Structure formats: C-alpha cells, structure tokens
mmCIF file of C-alpha atoms in Angstrom:
data_model
loop_
_atom_site.group_PDB
_atom_site.id
_atom_site.type_symbol
_atom_site.label_atom_id
_atom_site.label_comp_id
_atom_site.label_asym_id
_atom_site.label_seq_id
_atom_site.Cartn_x
_atom_site.Cartn_y
_atom_site.Cartn_z
ATOM 1 C CA MET A 1 1.594 -50.685 14.347
ATOM 2 C CA ARG A 2 0.116 -47.549 16.246
ATOM 3 C CA GLU A 3 1.922 -45.150 18.741
ATOM 4 C CA LEU A 4 0.407 -43.097 21.077
ATOM 5 C CA PHE A 5 2.197 -40.653 22.712
ATOM 6 C CA LEU A 6 0.717 -38.714 25.716
ATOM 7 C CA LEU A 7 2.736 -35.294 26.467
ATOM 8 C CA ARG A 8 1.211 -33.509 29.372
ATOM 9 C CA HIS A 9 1.511 -29.852 29.210
ATOM 10 C CA ALA A 10 5.008 -28.006 30.787
ATOM 11 C CA LYS A 11 4.833 -26.042 34.258
ATOM 12 C CA SER A 12 2.355 -23.242 34.354
ATOM 13 C CA SER A 13 2.505 -20.000 36.333
ATOM 14 C CA TRP A 14 -0.061 -19.157 39.276
ATOM 15 C CA ASP A 15 1.193 -15.850 39.661
ATOM 16 C CA ASP A 16 -1.928 -14.236 38.307
ATOM 17 C CA PRO A 17 -4.890 -15.327 40.800
ATOM 18 C CA ALA A 18 -7.240 -13.429 38.479
ATOM 19 C CA LEU A 19 -6.485 -15.617 35.513
ATOM 20 C CA SER A 20 -8.773 -18.607 34.944
ATOM 21 C CA ASP A 21 -6.956 -21.848 35.056
ATOM 22 C CA PHE A 22 -7.549 -22.403 31.230
ATOM 23 C CA ASP A 23 -5.609 -19.502 31.036
ATOM 24 C CA ARG A 24 -2.429 -19.561 32.484
ATOM 25 C CA PRO A 25 0.761 -19.679 30.883
ATOM 26 C CA LEU A 26 3.744 -21.509 31.172
ATOM 27 C CA ASN A 27 6.052 -20.025 33.688
ATOM 28 C CA GLU A 28 10.160 -20.136 33.396
ATOM 29 C CA ARG A 29 10.583 -23.824 34.276
ATOM 30 C CA GLY A 30 7.974 -24.680 31.881
ATOM 31 C CA LYS A 31 9.637 -22.450 29.071
ATOM 32 C CA ARG A 32 12.664 -24.098 29.696
ATOM 33 C CA ASP A 33 11.029 -27.565 29.893
ATOM 34 C CA ALA A 34 8.926 -27.743 26.822
ATOM 35 C CA PRO A 35 11.936 -27.018 24.297
ATOM 36 C CA LEU A 36 14.085 -29.731 26.370
ATOM 37 C CA MET A 37 11.716 -32.625 25.856
ATOM 38 C CA GLY A 38 11.129 -31.457 22.652
ATOM 39 C CA GLU A 39 14.552 -32.036 21.473
ATOM 40 C CA HIS A 40 14.750 -35.223 23.335
ATOM 41 C CA LEU A 41 11.724 -36.552 21.483
ATOM 42 C CA ALA A 42 13.620 -35.544 17.936
ATOM 43 C CA LYS A 43 16.638 -37.405 19.524
ATOM 44 C CA LEU A 44 14.414 -39.975 19.632
ATOM 45 C CA GLY A 45 13.521 -40.116 16.294
ATOM 46 C CA VAL A 46 9.653 -39.287 16.829
ATOM 47 C CA LYS A 47 7.886 -37.966 14.239
ATOM 48 C CA PRO A 48 4.105 -37.882 14.685
ATOM 49 C CA ASP A 49 1.686 -37.941 11.919
ATOM 50 C CA LEU A 50 -0.357 -35.881 13.949
ATOM 51 C CA ILE A 51 -0.615 -33.211 17.290
ATOM 52 C CA VAL A 52 -3.901 -33.295 18.716
ATOM 53 C CA ALA A 53 -3.779 -30.788 21.964
ATOM 54 C CA SER A 54 -6.016 -29.275 24.623
ATOM 55 C CA PRO A 55 -6.470 -25.476 23.529
ATOM 56 C CA ALA A 56 -5.636 -24.179 27.375
ATOM 57 C CA LYS A 57 -3.226 -21.765 26.949
ATOM 58 C CA ARG A 58 -0.277 -23.694 28.662
ATOM 59 C CA ALA A 59 -1.072 -26.728 26.711
ATOM 60 C CA LYS A 60 -1.064 -24.702 23.592
ATOM 61 C CA LYS A 61 2.376 -23.067 24.068
ATOM 62 C CA THR A 62 3.817 -26.844 24.818
ATOM 63 C CA ALA A 63 2.316 -27.977 21.934
ATOM 64 C CA LYS A 64 3.714 -25.511 19.715
ATOM 65 C CA ILE A 65 7.378 -25.442 21.401
ATOM 66 C CA VAL A 66 7.315 -29.109 20.881
ATOM 67 C CA ALA A 67 6.092 -29.511 17.067
ATOM 68 C CA GLU A 68 8.835 -26.962 16.387
ATOM 69 C CA LYS A 69 11.237 -29.057 17.540
ATOM 70 C CA LEU A 70 9.882 -32.432 15.976
ATOM 71 C CA GLY A 71 9.372 -30.475 12.639
ATOM 72 C CA TYR A 72 5.598 -30.617 12.666
ATOM 73 C CA ASP A 73 3.993 -27.832 11.094
ATOM 74 C CA ALA A 74 2.393 -25.935 14.577
ATOM 75 C CA GLU A 75 -0.514 -24.770 11.729
ATOM 76 C CA ARG A 76 -1.274 -28.732 11.317
ATOM 77 C CA ILE A 77 -1.931 -28.820 15.347
ATOM 78 C CA VAL A 78 -5.635 -29.872 16.104
ATOM 79 C CA TRP A 79 -6.976 -28.030 18.863
ATOM 80 C CA LYS A 80 -9.862 -29.844 20.773
ATOM 81 C CA GLU A 81 -11.047 -28.633 23.712
ATOM 82 C CA GLY A 82 -12.208 -31.728 24.827
ATOM 83 C CA ILE A 83 -9.032 -32.471 26.157
ATOM 84 C CA TYR A 84 -9.208 -29.886 28.669
ATOM 85 C CA GLU A 85 -10.092 -31.527 31.908
ATOM 86 C CA ALA A 86 -11.024 -34.747 30.281
ATOM 87 C CA SER A 87 -11.484 -38.095 31.763
ATOM 88 C CA PRO A 88 -9.515 -41.285 30.870
ATOM 89 C CA GLN A 89 -12.863 -42.556 29.178
ATOM 90 C CA SER A 90 -13.380 -39.408 27.382
ATOM 91 C CA LEU A 91 -9.580 -39.655 26.516
ATOM 92 C CA LEU A 92 -9.983 -43.340 25.228
ATOM 93 C CA TYR A 93 -12.871 -42.150 23.038
ATOM 94 C CA LEU A 94 -10.710 -39.864 21.385
ATOM 95 C CA VAL A 95 -8.154 -42.395 20.641
ATOM 96 C CA CYS A 96 -10.616 -44.718 19.458
ATOM 97 C CA SER A 97 -11.778 -42.116 16.764
ATOM 98 C CA LEU A 98 -8.252 -40.951 15.581
ATOM 99 C CA PRO A 99 -7.608 -40.979 12.016
ATOM 100 C CA ALA A 100 -6.881 -44.381 10.389
ATOM 101 C CA GLU A 101 -3.638 -42.654 8.243
ATOM 102 C CA ALA A 102 -2.282 -41.184 11.402
ATOM 103 C CA LYS A 103 -0.113 -43.954 12.735
ATOM 104 C CA ARG A 104 2.089 -41.797 15.347
ATOM 105 C CA VAL A 105 0.262 -39.487 17.539
ATOM 106 C CA MET A 106 0.941 -37.132 19.821
ATOM 107 C CA LEU A 107 -1.968 -35.380 22.245
ATOM 108 C CA VAL A 108 -0.895 -32.888 24.471
ATOM 109 C CA GLY A 109 -3.013 -32.232 27.492
ATOM 110 C CA HIS A 110 -3.589 -32.551 31.082
ATOM 111 C CA ASN A 111 -3.646 -34.804 34.340
ATOM 112 C CA PRO A 112 -4.939 -36.598 36.148
ATOM 113 C CA GLY A 113 -6.729 -38.232 32.645
ATOM 114 C CA PHE A 114 -3.444 -38.336 30.709
ATOM 115 C CA THR A 115 -1.932 -40.337 33.746
ATOM 116 C CA MET A 116 -5.204 -42.558 33.859
ATOM 117 C CA LEU A 117 -5.301 -43.281 30.505
ATOM 118 C CA ALA A 118 -1.588 -44.215 30.509
ATOM 119 C CA ASP A 119 -2.023 -46.714 33.068
ATOM 120 C CA MET A 120 -5.321 -48.082 31.130
ATOM 121 C CA LEU A 121 -3.691 -48.359 27.934
ATOM 122 C CA GLY A 122 0.049 -49.095 28.981
ATOM 123 C CA ASP A 123 2.007 -52.157 30.185
ATOM 124 C CA ILE A 124 3.674 -50.560 33.190
ATOM 125 C CA ALA A 125 2.193 -48.157 36.124
ATOM 126 C CA VAL A 126 3.079 -44.920 35.891
ATOM 127 C CA ASP A 127 1.509 -43.080 38.630
ATOM 128 C CA ASN A 128 2.002 -39.631 37.606
ATOM 129 C CA ILE A 129 2.970 -37.635 34.498
ATOM 130 C CA PRO A 130 4.973 -35.048 35.467
ATOM 131 C CA THR A 131 4.685 -31.583 33.757
ATOM 132 C CA ALA A 132 6.268 -31.929 30.020
ATOM 133 C CA GLY A 133 6.595 -35.607 30.869
ATOM 134 C CA VAL A 134 5.710 -38.150 28.098
ATOM 135 C CA VAL A 135 4.549 -41.704 27.422
ATOM 136 C CA GLY A 136 4.953 -43.605 24.645
ATOM 137 C CA ILE A 137 2.643 -46.807 23.913
ATOM 138 C CA ALA A 138 2.845 -48.868 20.363
ATOM 139 C CA PHE A 139 0.020 -51.072 19.720
ATOM 140 C CA ASP A 140 0.139 -54.349 17.567
ATOM 141 C CA ALA A 141 -3.013 -53.115 16.156
ATOM 142 C CA LYS A 142 -4.460 -52.140 12.355
ATOM 143 C CA SER A 143 -6.557 -48.924 13.491
ATOM 144 C CA TRP A 144 -6.982 -46.953 16.287
ATOM 145 C CA ASP A 145 -10.304 -48.367 16.926
ATOM 146 C CA GLU A 146 -8.463 -51.871 17.745
ATOM 147 C CA ALA A 147 -5.478 -50.128 19.578
ATOM 148 C CA CYS A 148 -7.749 -48.363 22.093
ATOM 149 C CA ARG A 149 -9.588 -51.515 23.281
ATOM 150 C CA SER A 150 -6.375 -53.362 23.987
ATOM 151 C CA ARG A 151 -3.124 -52.730 26.037
ATOM 152 C CA GLY A 152 -0.054 -51.658 24.380
ATOM 153 C CA HIS A 153 3.443 -51.854 25.369
ATOM 154 C CA THR A 154 5.029 -48.672 27.166
ATOM 155 C CA ILE A 155 7.871 -47.863 25.002
ATOM 156 C CA LEU A 156 9.028 -44.500 26.582
ATOM 157 C CA PHE A 157 8.334 -42.526 29.962
ATOM 158 C CA ASP A 158 10.348 -39.743 30.288
ATOM 159 C CA TYR A 159 10.180 -36.320 32.203
ATOM 160 C CA PRO A 160 12.620 -33.405 32.615
ATOM 161 C CA LYS A 161 14.000 -34.001 35.915
ATOM 162 C CA LYS A 162 14.721 -37.836 34.605
ATOM 163 C CA LEU A 163 16.811 -36.371 31.742
ATOM 164 C CA LYS A 164 18.543 -33.840 33.607
ATOM 165 C CA GLU A 165 19.399 -36.697 36.203
ATOM 166 C CA LYS A 166 21.011 -38.749 33.497
ATOM 167 C CA GLU A 167 23.089 -35.841 32.017
ATOM 168 C CA THR A 168 24.648 -35.157 35.711
ATOM 169 C CA LYS A 169 25.621 -39.036 35.725
#
C-alpha cells in the first residue's frame, strides 16, 4: 500500500510587484490556512514518511508549517526545484522515482500541475486544488513505480473553505 498526498501551497501575497513569482511569500490568509490544514491532517492521522516540496517561498513556508503540525522534522523536508512550474508528466516521473522505503509521501507544490496529477492518479475529478488544499490518493501497489502507472483511490480532498463550512454547520 502507498499513499500520496498532494498539498498545494497556501495563499500567497501579490503585494510587491517587484518580487519574482518564485519569491512571493504567504499572505495573511495563507498564514492562517497552512496551520489549519496541518492540524486537520494531524487529526486524520496523516504521518508522512517523506515530504518533498518546491523551494518557492510560499511552498517552502507551507511545507514547514504543515510539517510542524504533523510532527515531521522540517530539516528532513526534501526541496526539489523541479516541482516549481512542473508539468503533470514531470510530477508523475517524480512519483515513480520516490524511494521504496517511503510508503506515505506528501508533495507540496503548485497548480496547475498538482490538480492535473490528482486527476490523472485519483478516481475522482478534482478540477482544482484550492490554495492550502490537499488530495490524498491510496494505491494498492508494492512500489512507487507500480503506483504511478495505475489509478489509485482518492481518500481525501479537503481545503480550508470546506473545513470552515463544516465548522459552521
């Protein structure tokens, strides 16, 4: 069994037009939503063996916040430049090459690649992973190479707005 969690970075700031896209930080909503999603995932018992993240500033901060909430040592996060602006094919290749000993992996990155990958690998149409949203996909597979060549079962699709709507009901 393999589990893949695709976490899109939290909401970023567009306040400084001089900043490159790569260097955009989280905005206030992003700073609230990242810990909210980390706490939610912790309550669900999500314990990744490995977190691999884009080094873009907003993804990096999201990964560190969520890792802390999950009890995952942020020093162990693997930063992969190739996740930034990655095509779904590049992300699929990354999934295929994940280490065998990591059975539960979280990737932290960006759209549109993450949504397209979720739609390729999962069994429901996601259409869009909102900021700080997460899709979890389980595979009945012995290796990541086998998992990335099959369609898994979508076990989770949550995002801050959905969680907040549940709280008000």
